[in-house]
Amino acid sequence: MVSIKILALTAVISTTTTALSLPLVGAFDTIKGQSLFNLPGNDNKPIPGDSPMSVCDASEPQLLELKSLTISPNPPLRGENMTISAVAYLSKDIAEGAYVEVDVFYGYIKLLHQTYDLCEQIGEVDMECPLKAGEYTIIKQVAIPDQVPPGKYVVNARAFTEEDDYITCLSATVVFPVALL
Ligand SMILES: *[C@@H]1O[C@H](CO)[C@@H](O)[C@H](O)[C@H]1NC(C)=O
């Protein structure tokens, strides 16, 4: 199978925040399984600002409160840069050992399930652990590759502390239209 670079929304949580960024998760050759169930979308709460993201599992207490989240352009465009701006409030310090579980759906197919070390990921937004409780502002520019296959992507990212306290649950839906040639 041709290896396809897939655009994934990676939740980068910074002390600050968890900013959702759109790094290229990488090439993978196999579709890791299908799931018609367990799709994100229930119990979601909108986030102030202009973005395709929402808070999921919103009825569960979470340590990170996203006060605003804006991406520009919205929706993101393949082959263009996207700027993410977030303001978030973290109610508790976050230490090494925190992790993020990311699920990426392409249409109804579960394309990816991966666990990331949160403290490694926040290096992407120039932050480091331990993250102190408080308010954070994050601005990050991300390049979106133009090899991303057109279609509908749903990304769910759930972050937890080492002790399994819920840091945040973020969900994003992005549609890359087929280019009109
Ligand atoms: C994206 O940003 C980088 C770095 O700022 C820049 O070199 C590049 O030209 C930009 N790409 C587009 C398509 O604007």
Tab-separated table of C-alpha atoms in Angstrom, residues 28-151:
chain	number	residue	atom	x	y	z
A	28	PHE	CA	1.484	4.821	7.981
A	29	ASP	CA	0.766	1.947	5.760
A	30	THR	CA	-2.158	0.217	7.269
A	31	ILE	CA	-5.541	1.208	8.388
A	32	LYS	CA	-5.570	0.125	11.940
A	33	GLY	CA	-9.117	-1.063	12.211
A	34	GLN	CA	-12.561	0.165	11.616
A	35	SER	CA	-14.981	1.547	14.073
A	36	LEU	CA	-18.518	2.541	13.351
A	37	PHE	CA	-19.169	3.096	16.996
A	38	ASN	CA	-17.609	5.232	19.603
A	39	LEU	CA	-17.489	8.214	17.276
A	40	PRO	CA	-16.877	11.513	18.935
A	41	GLY	CA	-19.667	14.007	18.970
A	42	ASN	CA	-21.766	13.337	22.021
A	43	ASP	CA	-21.499	15.502	25.070
A	44	ASN	CA	-19.624	18.253	23.216
A	45	LYS	CA	-19.431	21.900	24.189
A	46	PRO	CA	-18.368	24.706	21.847
A	47	ILE	CA	-15.177	26.689	22.528
A	48	PRO	CA	-15.337	30.490	22.169
A	49	GLY	CA	-13.492	31.657	19.051
A	50	ASP	CA	-13.316	30.611	15.444
A	51	SER	CA	-12.237	26.986	15.178
A	52	PRO	CA	-13.573	23.575	14.188
A	53	MET	CA	-12.904	22.307	17.697
A	54	SER	CA	-15.077	21.620	20.674
A	55	VAL	CA	-14.683	20.244	24.162
A	56	CYS	CA	-15.753	16.609	24.432
A	57	ASP	CA	-16.825	14.703	27.520
A	58	ALA	CA	-17.945	18.160	28.560
A	59	SER	CA	-19.962	16.941	31.522
A	60	GLU	CA	-16.810	15.538	33.127
A	61	PRO	CA	-14.595	17.860	35.177
A	62	GLN	CA	-11.363	18.756	33.330
A	63	LEU	CA	-8.264	20.592	34.534
A	64	LEU	CA	-7.909	22.727	31.431
A	65	GLU	CA	-10.470	25.328	30.469
A	66	LEU	CA	-10.140	26.716	26.960
A	67	LYS	CA	-11.251	30.322	27.114
A	68	SER	CA	-10.756	30.871	23.427
A	69	LEU	CA	-9.390	29.029	20.454
A	70	THR	CA	-9.049	30.444	16.972
A	71	ILE	CA	-7.453	29.029	13.894
A	72	SER	CA	-6.747	31.027	10.809
A	73	PRO	CA	-7.777	30.318	8.152
A	74	ASN	CA	-10.817	28.412	9.341
A	75	PRO	CA	-11.294	25.892	7.881
A	76	PRO	CA	-7.611	25.092	7.336
A	77	LEU	CA	-6.409	24.718	3.764
A	78	ARG	CA	-4.165	22.042	2.390
A	79	GLY	CA	-0.752	23.341	1.441
A	80	GLU	CA	-1.150	26.467	3.537
A	81	ASN	CA	-0.003	27.575	6.928
A	82	MET	CA	-2.481	27.673	9.742
A	83	THR	CA	-2.143	29.816	12.838
A	84	ILE	CA	-3.554	28.594	16.121
A	85	SER	CA	-4.216	31.030	18.940
A	86	ALA	CA	-5.436	29.780	22.277
A	87	VAL	CA	-6.047	31.142	25.727
A	88	ALA	CA	-6.490	28.530	28.396
A	89	TYR	CA	-6.632	28.241	32.124
A	90	LEU	CA	-5.020	25.309	33.883
A	91	SER	CA	-6.346	24.658	37.368
A	92	LYS	CA	-3.600	22.300	38.549
A	93	ASP	CA	0.118	21.767	37.897
A	94	ILE	CA	0.976	19.112	35.325
A	95	ALA	CA	4.080	16.994	35.825
A	96	GLU	CA	6.011	14.466	33.773
A	97	GLY	CA	4.006	11.380	33.011
A	98	ALA	CA	0.986	13.161	31.579
A	99	TYR	CA	-0.189	11.716	28.285
A	100	VAL	CA	-2.505	12.389	25.363
A	101	GLU	CA	-4.577	9.797	23.552
A	102	VAL	CA	-5.341	10.781	19.977
A	103	ASP	CA	-7.892	9.111	17.729
A	104	VAL	CA	-8.204	10.103	14.098
A	105	PHE	CA	-11.203	9.105	12.030
A	106	TYR	CA	-11.304	9.435	8.264
A	107	GLY	CA	-14.948	9.258	7.429
A	108	TYR	CA	-16.131	6.304	9.472
A	109	ILE	CA	-12.767	4.609	9.492
A	110	LYS	CA	-10.596	4.830	12.542
A	111	LEU	CA	-7.284	5.711	11.028
A	112	LEU	CA	-5.108	6.148	14.021
A	113	HIS	CA	-5.003	5.634	17.750
A	114	GLN	CA	-1.871	6.814	19.418
A	115	THR	CA	-0.671	7.817	22.842
A	116	TYR	CA	1.775	10.696	23.138
A	117	ASP	CA	3.875	11.939	26.018
A	118	LEU	CA	2.327	15.281	26.825
A	119	CYS	CA	5.504	16.829	28.180
A	120	GLU	CA	7.321	15.971	24.940
A	121	GLN	CA	4.515	17.393	22.800
A	122	ILE	CA	4.372	20.732	24.528
A	123	GLY	CA	7.946	21.344	23.433
A	124	GLU	CA	6.291	22.068	20.069
A	125	VAL	CA	4.747	25.150	21.551
A	126	ASP	CA	7.924	26.104	23.416
A	127	MET	CA	6.731	25.021	26.817
A	128	GLU	CA	8.071	22.517	29.282
A	129	CYS	CA	6.939	20.448	32.214
A	130	PRO	CA	6.101	20.883	34.961
A	131	LEU	CA	3.341	23.170	33.808
A	132	LYS	CA	2.200	25.450	36.525
A	133	ALA	CA	-1.430	26.155	37.128
A	134	GLY	CA	-2.490	29.460	35.628
A	135	GLU	CA	-3.492	31.138	32.415
A	136	TYR	CA	-1.638	30.491	29.200
A	137	THR	CA	-1.649	32.109	25.789
A	138	ILE	CA	-0.365	30.066	22.894
A	139	ILE	CA	0.232	31.068	19.321
A	140	LYS	CA	1.528	28.475	16.930
A	141	GLN	CA	1.911	28.268	13.190
A	142	VAL	CA	1.516	24.887	11.552
A	143	ALA	CA	2.040	23.929	7.927
A	144	ILE	CA	-0.641	21.716	6.433
A	145	PRO	CA	0.825	19.483	3.756
A	146	ASP	CA	-0.895	19.458	0.407
A	147	GLN	CA	-0.596	15.656	0.224
A	148	VAL	CA	-3.372	15.272	2.760
A	149	PRO	CA	-6.087	13.223	1.093
A	150	PRO	CA	-9.380	15.083	0.710
A	151	GLY	CA	-12.184	13.966	2.961
